[in-house]
Structure formats: C-alpha cells, structure tokens
C-alpha cells in the first residue's frame, strides 16, 4: 500500500483496471435461455471473502459482515486502538486565530 493512512487509500475503479479481451465460445446449454450458460456466479462469489481477507492482511482485524464500509473499518480500527479517535463535524473545531466554531 503506497498511502500512509488507510482512509486515503484509492479503491480501484473501472478505469483503473487494465484492458482485457473477451472471447466467446461457440457452445450451447439446453437449460439456459437461448442456449446461454451461466457465468456471473463464478467470478462474483469470491469477491467478498477476498476483500475480507485483504482487510485482515492490512489491519490484522477480522471483518465478518458485509458491506465493508470505510466508516465501519475505521471504527473497528479505532476500537482496537490502531488509529486516533475520529473527530466528527458536531464536535468543536478551532479555526484561525483561536476562535471556536460550533458546527
């Protein structure tokens, strides 16, 4: 990971994925609609476990429920004492020359 702080990690988007070529196989399935074969379950099923394992490798914590929201990850890291407490917008913020502003 090249970022110093986990919350600044850039999650890859579609544009970040390398180009790929798609080849169609000339096959048919009697049970599928118009002879189509199922394919979406195969690449989709391992995604959540792979992300959970990546989070465990990166943080040392086990995340057992989905979705993996960044706020939930940060709060789990905070509970484990691995990051400083999160400052919310409702808390006081000191601006400029010492003037306190209440959000």
Tab-separated table of C-alpha atoms in Angstrom, residues 26-82:
chain	number	residue	atom	x	y	z
A	26	UNK	CA	-19.381	-21.477	-29.527
A	27	UNK	CA	-21.235	-23.693	-27.038
A	28	UNK	CA	-24.838	-24.178	-26.024
A	29	UNK	CA	-26.723	-25.220	-22.886
A	30	UNK	CA	-30.140	-26.846	-23.162
A	31	UNK	CA	-31.242	-25.394	-19.794
A	32	UNK	CA	-30.116	-21.799	-20.351
A	33	UNK	CA	-32.194	-19.121	-22.087
A	34	UNK	CA	-31.479	-19.290	-25.841
A	35	UNK	CA	-28.672	-21.741	-25.115
A	36	UNK	CA	-26.763	-19.387	-22.814
A	37	UNK	CA	-24.615	-20.716	-19.986
A	38	UNK	CA	-24.433	-19.237	-16.516
A	39	UNK	CA	-21.237	-17.339	-15.791
A	40	UNK	CA	-21.922	-14.490	-13.378
A	41	UNK	CA	-21.790	-16.540	-10.191
A	42	UNK	CA	-18.270	-17.809	-10.791
A	43	UNK	CA	-16.388	-14.500	-10.723
A	44	UNK	CA	-18.745	-12.851	-8.221
A	45	UNK	CA	-18.735	-15.340	-5.334
A	46	UNK	CA	-15.090	-14.970	-4.223
A	47	UNK	CA	-15.109	-11.140	-4.161
A	48	UNK	CA	-16.407	-10.578	-0.593
A	49	UNK	CA	-14.148	-13.228	1.003
A	50	UNK	CA	-11.155	-11.854	-0.922
A	51	UNK	CA	-11.903	-8.334	0.335
A	52	UNK	CA	-12.359	-9.619	3.898
A	53	UNK	CA	-9.003	-11.391	3.725
A	54	UNK	CA	-7.352	-8.283	2.257
A	55	UNK	CA	-8.735	-6.218	5.150
A	56	UNK	CA	-7.426	-8.775	7.646
A	57	UNK	CA	-3.998	-8.790	5.998
A	58	UNK	CA	-3.903	-4.970	6.015
A	59	UNK	CA	-5.285	-4.365	9.510
A	60	UNK	CA	-4.939	-7.576	11.490
A	61	UNK	CA	-8.682	-7.452	12.233
A	62	UNK	CA	-11.336	-9.894	11.016
A	63	UNK	CA	-14.373	-8.297	9.330
A	64	UNK	CA	-17.153	-10.889	9.276
A	65	UNK	CA	-20.088	-8.924	7.859
A	66	UNK	CA	-20.658	-7.080	4.615
A	67	UNK	CA	-20.691	-4.478	3.213
A	68	UNK	CA	-17.227	-3.263	4.137
A	69	UNK	CA	-17.891	0.434	4.674
A	70	UNK	CA	-14.913	2.694	5.295
A	71	UNK	CA	-16.599	4.150	8.390
A	72	UNK	CA	-17.069	0.662	9.853
A	73	UNK	CA	-13.458	-0.228	9.090
A	74	UNK	CA	-12.221	2.982	10.716
A	75	UNK	CA	-14.393	2.458	13.815
A	76	UNK	CA	-13.093	-1.108	14.161
A	77	UNK	CA	-9.531	0.201	13.902
A	78	UNK	CA	-10.366	2.892	16.467
A	79	UNK	CA	-11.838	0.300	18.867
A	80	UNK	CA	-8.648	-1.740	18.516
A	81	UNK	CA	-6.561	1.345	19.317
A	82	UNK	CA	-4.857	1.317	15.929
